[in-house]
PDB file of C-alpha atoms in Angstrom:
ATOM      1  CA  MET A  51       8.676  -4.059 -17.896  1.00 85.00           C
ATOM      2  CA  GLN A  52      10.371  -3.755 -14.507  1.00 89.00           C
ATOM      3  CA  THR A  53       8.651  -4.088 -11.157  1.00 94.00           C
ATOM      4  CA  VAL A  54       9.634  -2.795  -7.727  1.00 95.00           C
ATOM      5  CA  HIS A  55       8.164  -4.814  -4.837  1.00 97.00           C
ATOM      6  CA  LEU A  56       7.750  -4.040  -1.158  1.00 98.00           C
ATOM      7  CA  ARG A  57       6.546  -7.055   0.822  1.00 98.00           C
ATOM      8  CA  ASP A  58       5.253  -7.760   4.322  1.00 98.00           C
ATOM      9  CA  ILE A  59       5.579  -4.178   5.580  1.00 98.00           C
ATOM     10  CA  LYS A  60       4.129  -3.972   9.095  1.00 98.00           C
ATOM     11  CA  PHE A  61       2.244  -1.000  10.537  1.00 98.00           C
ATOM     12  CA  PHE A  62       0.103  -0.253  13.554  1.00 98.00           C
ATOM     13  CA  ALA A  63      -2.806   1.970  12.501  1.00 97.00           C
ATOM     14  CA  PHE A  64      -6.385   2.963  13.300  1.00 96.00           C
ATOM     15  CA  HIS A  65      -8.319   1.976  10.168  1.00 97.00           C
ATOM     16  CA  GLY A  66     -11.750   0.456  10.584  1.00 93.00           C
ATOM     17  CA  VAL A  67     -15.480   0.953  10.631  1.00 93.00           C
ATOM     18  CA  TYR A  68     -16.088  -0.160  14.209  1.00 90.00           C
ATOM     19  CA  THR A  69     -15.581   2.148  17.200  1.00 89.00           C
ATOM     20  CA  GLU A  70     -13.206  -0.257  18.945  1.00 89.00           C
ATOM     21  CA  GLU A  71     -10.926  -0.293  15.881  1.00 90.00           C
ATOM     22  CA  LYS A  72     -10.758   3.475  15.890  1.00 89.00           C
ATOM     23  CA  LEU A  73      -9.806   3.475  19.580  1.00 91.00           C
ATOM     24  CA  THR A  74      -7.478   0.501  19.949  1.00 93.00           C
ATOM     25  CA  GLY A  75      -6.014   0.226  16.445  1.00 95.00           C
ATOM     26  CA  ASN A  76      -4.732  -2.890  14.760  1.00 97.00           C
ATOM     27  CA  GLU A  77      -1.730  -4.416  13.095  1.00 97.00           C
ATOM     28  CA  PHE A  78      -1.592  -4.263   9.310  1.00 98.00           C
ATOM     29  CA  GLU A  79       0.588  -5.733   6.619  1.00 98.00           C
ATOM     30  CA  VAL A  80       1.065  -4.071   3.224  1.00 98.00           C
ATOM     31  CA  ASN A  81       2.379  -5.452  -0.059  1.00 98.00           C
ATOM     32  CA  LEU A  82       3.060  -3.215  -3.034  1.00 98.00           C
ATOM     33  CA  SER A  83       4.182  -3.788  -6.624  1.00 98.00           C
ATOM     34  CA  VAL A  84       4.877  -0.938  -9.042  1.00 97.00           C
ATOM     35  CA  GLY A  85       5.541  -1.749 -12.699  1.00 95.00           C
ATOM     36  CA  PHE A  86       7.160   0.623 -15.168  1.00 92.00           C
ATOM     37  CA  ASP A  87       9.053   0.627 -18.459  1.00 87.00           C
ATOM     38  CA  GLN A  88      11.898   3.107 -18.561  1.00 73.00           C
ATOM     39  CA  GLY A  89      14.258   1.128 -20.775  1.00 68.00           C
ATOM     40  CA  SER A  90      17.708   0.499 -19.376  1.00 62.00           C
ATOM     41  CA  VAL A  91      17.932   2.035 -15.909  1.00 61.00           C
ATOM     42  CA  GLY A  92      21.647   1.505 -15.361  1.00 63.00           C
ATOM     43  CA  ASN A  93      22.663   3.279 -12.158  1.00 67.00           C
ATOM     44  CA  ASP A  94      20.309   6.235 -12.600  1.00 65.00           C
ATOM     45  CA  LEU A  95      17.801   6.440  -9.712  1.00 73.00           C
ATOM     46  CA  SER A  96      15.770   9.056 -11.595  1.00 70.00           C
ATOM     47  CA  ARG A  97      14.944   6.404 -14.236  1.00 67.00           C
ATOM     48  CA  THR A  98      13.462   3.976 -11.762  1.00 81.00           C
ATOM     49  CA  VAL A  99      11.055   3.891  -8.813  1.00 91.00           C
ATOM     50  CA  ASP A 100      12.719   4.490  -5.458  1.00 94.00           C
ATOM     51  CA  TYR A 101      11.523   1.905  -2.940  1.00 95.00           C
ATOM     52  CA  VAL A 102      12.448   4.208  -0.044  1.00 96.00           C
ATOM     53  CA  HIS A 103      10.085   6.852  -1.421  1.00 97.00           C
ATOM     54  CA  LEU A 104       7.396   4.189  -1.929  1.00 98.00           C
ATOM     55  CA  PHE A 105       7.751   3.164   1.718  1.00 98.00           C
ATOM     56  CA  ASP A 106       7.408   6.800   2.788  1.00 98.00           C
ATOM     57  CA  ILE A 107       4.186   7.112   0.752  1.00 98.00           C
ATOM     58  CA  ILE A 108       2.706   3.972   2.320  1.00 98.00           C
ATOM     59  CA  LYS A 109       3.770   5.049   5.819  1.00 98.00           C
ATOM     60  CA  LEU A 110       2.136   8.469   5.401  1.00 98.00           C
ATOM     61  CA  GLU A 111      -1.132   6.998   4.118  1.00 98.00           C
ATOM     62  CA  MET A 112      -1.252   4.340   6.840  1.00 98.00           C
ATOM     63  CA  GLN A 113      -0.961   7.089   9.472  1.00 97.00           C
ATOM     64  CA  GLN A 114      -4.217   8.691   8.298  1.00 97.00           C
ATOM     65  CA  PRO A 115      -7.145   6.766   9.845  1.00 97.00           C
ATOM     66  CA  ARG A 116      -9.866   5.741   7.416  1.00 97.00           C
ATOM     67  CA  ALA A 117     -12.929   3.559   7.722  1.00 96.00           C
ATOM     68  CA  LEU A 118     -12.117   1.403   4.696  1.00 97.00           C
ATOM     69  CA  LEU A 119      -8.863  -0.169   3.577  1.00 97.00           C
ATOM     70  CA  GLU A 120      -9.965   0.452  -0.008  1.00 98.00           C
ATOM     71  CA  ALA A 121      -9.650   4.195   0.644  1.00 98.00           C
ATOM     72  CA  VAL A 122      -6.112   3.727   1.944  1.00 98.00           C
ATOM     73  CA  ALA A 123      -5.145   1.739  -1.157  1.00 98.00           C
ATOM     74  CA  GLU A 124      -6.655   4.386  -3.459  1.00 98.00           C
ATOM     75  CA  SER A 125      -4.653   7.111  -1.704  1.00 98.00           C
ATOM     76  CA  VAL A 126      -1.438   5.109  -1.958  1.00 98.00           C
ATOM     77  CA  ILE A 127      -1.970   4.656  -5.697  1.00 98.00           C
ATOM     78  CA  ALA A 128      -2.810   8.333  -6.247  1.00 98.00           C
ATOM     79  CA  ALA A 129       0.341   9.455  -4.398  1.00 98.00           C
ATOM     80  CA  ILE A 130       2.529   7.053  -6.368  1.00 98.00           C
ATOM     81  CA  CYS A 131       1.066   8.310  -9.655  1.00 96.00           C
ATOM     82  CA  LEU A 132       1.881  11.895  -8.656  1.00 96.00           C
ATOM     83  CA  SER A 133       5.474  10.994  -7.875  1.00 96.00           C
ATOM     84  CA  TYR A 134       6.007   8.631 -10.799  1.00 94.00           C
ATOM     85  CA  PRO A 135       3.780   9.510 -13.772  1.00 92.00           C
ATOM     86  CA  PHE A 136       5.564   6.909 -15.918  1.00 91.00           C
ATOM     87  CA  VAL A 137       4.289   3.878 -13.945  1.00 94.00           C
ATOM     88  CA  LYS A 138       2.292   1.317 -15.918  1.00 96.00           C
ATOM     89  CA  SER A 139       0.786  -0.722 -13.080  1.00 97.00           C
ATOM     90  CA  ILE A 140       0.335  -0.626  -9.325  1.00 98.00           C
ATOM     91  CA  SER A 141      -0.888  -3.396  -7.067  1.00 98.00           C
ATOM     92  CA  VAL A 142      -1.583  -2.793  -3.365  1.00 98.00           C
ATOM     93  CA  GLU A 143      -2.607  -5.365  -0.755  1.00 98.00           C
ATOM     94  CA  ILE A 144      -3.525  -4.331   2.783  1.00 98.00           C
ATOM     95  CA  TRP A 145      -4.131  -7.004   5.414  1.00 98.00           C
ATOM     96  CA  LYS A 146      -5.691  -6.478   8.846  1.00 97.00           C
ATOM     97  CA  LEU A 147      -3.892  -9.001  11.028  1.00 96.00           C
ATOM     98  CA  ASN A 148      -6.304  -9.079  13.981  1.00 92.00           C
ATOM     99  CA  PRO A 149      -9.801  -8.367  12.660  1.00 92.00           C
ATOM    100  CA  PRO A 150     -12.523  -7.802  15.264  1.00 89.00           C
ATOM    101  CA  ILE A 151     -14.423 -10.987  14.419  1.00 89.00           C
ATOM    102  CA  GLU A 152     -15.311 -13.281  17.283  1.00 90.00           C
ATOM    103  CA  GLN A 153     -13.606 -16.709  17.137  1.00 92.00           C
ATOM    104  CA  PHE A 154     -11.848 -15.800  13.869  1.00 93.00           C
ATOM    105  CA  GLN A 155      -8.275 -16.905  13.279  1.00 93.00           C
ATOM    106  CA  GLY A 156      -6.550 -15.486  10.244  1.00 94.00           C
ATOM    107  CA  LYS A 157      -6.366 -12.124   8.552  1.00 95.00           C
ATOM    108  CA  VAL A 158      -8.633 -10.119   6.271  1.00 97.00           C
ATOM    109  CA  GLY A 159      -7.628  -7.735   3.563  1.00 97.00           C
ATOM    110  CA  ILE A 160      -8.150  -6.057   0.244  1.00 98.00           C
ATOM    111  CA  SER A 161      -6.219  -5.760  -2.969  1.00 98.00           C
ATOM    112  CA  LEU A 162      -6.420  -3.036  -5.574  1.00 98.00           C
ATOM    113  CA  ASN A 163      -4.763  -3.338  -8.965  1.00 98.00           C
ATOM    114  CA  LYS A 164      -4.578  -0.532 -11.502  1.00 97.00           C
ATOM    115  CA  THR A 165      -3.049  -0.475 -14.962  1.00 97.00           C
ATOM    116  CA  PHE A 166      -2.258   2.743 -16.793  1.00 93.00           C
ATOM    117  CA  THR A 167      -1.884   3.324 -20.518  1.00 85.00           C
ATOM    118  CA  ALA A 168      -0.002   6.070 -22.286  1.00 61.00           C
ATOM    119  CA  GLU A 169      -2.159   8.968 -23.394  1.00 54.00           C
TER     120      GLU A 169
END
């Protein structure tokens, strides 16, 4: 199995439950791994997963404000599955870098992992 990774992608977006998050936005970091088994890829882009297209999917989904990061991750996975029906696994992490928690230093986030079997 082969895996394409995108790591530490930074976005400014307006995801969150609280009013202030919806107004002021926040910085986010996204990590993505997409596993697939297409045999020998060689130099044929159509036999692999294009990381530029994956970035475009993530960028589009991050631009659509949602209350929960879980919803963003689900949308990212659904869009990837539409573009690449041969994928076997997808893992998405989304981190909120400045959560609105008083006296909190660090980041909060979610991860969603899905595995697909042939039908």
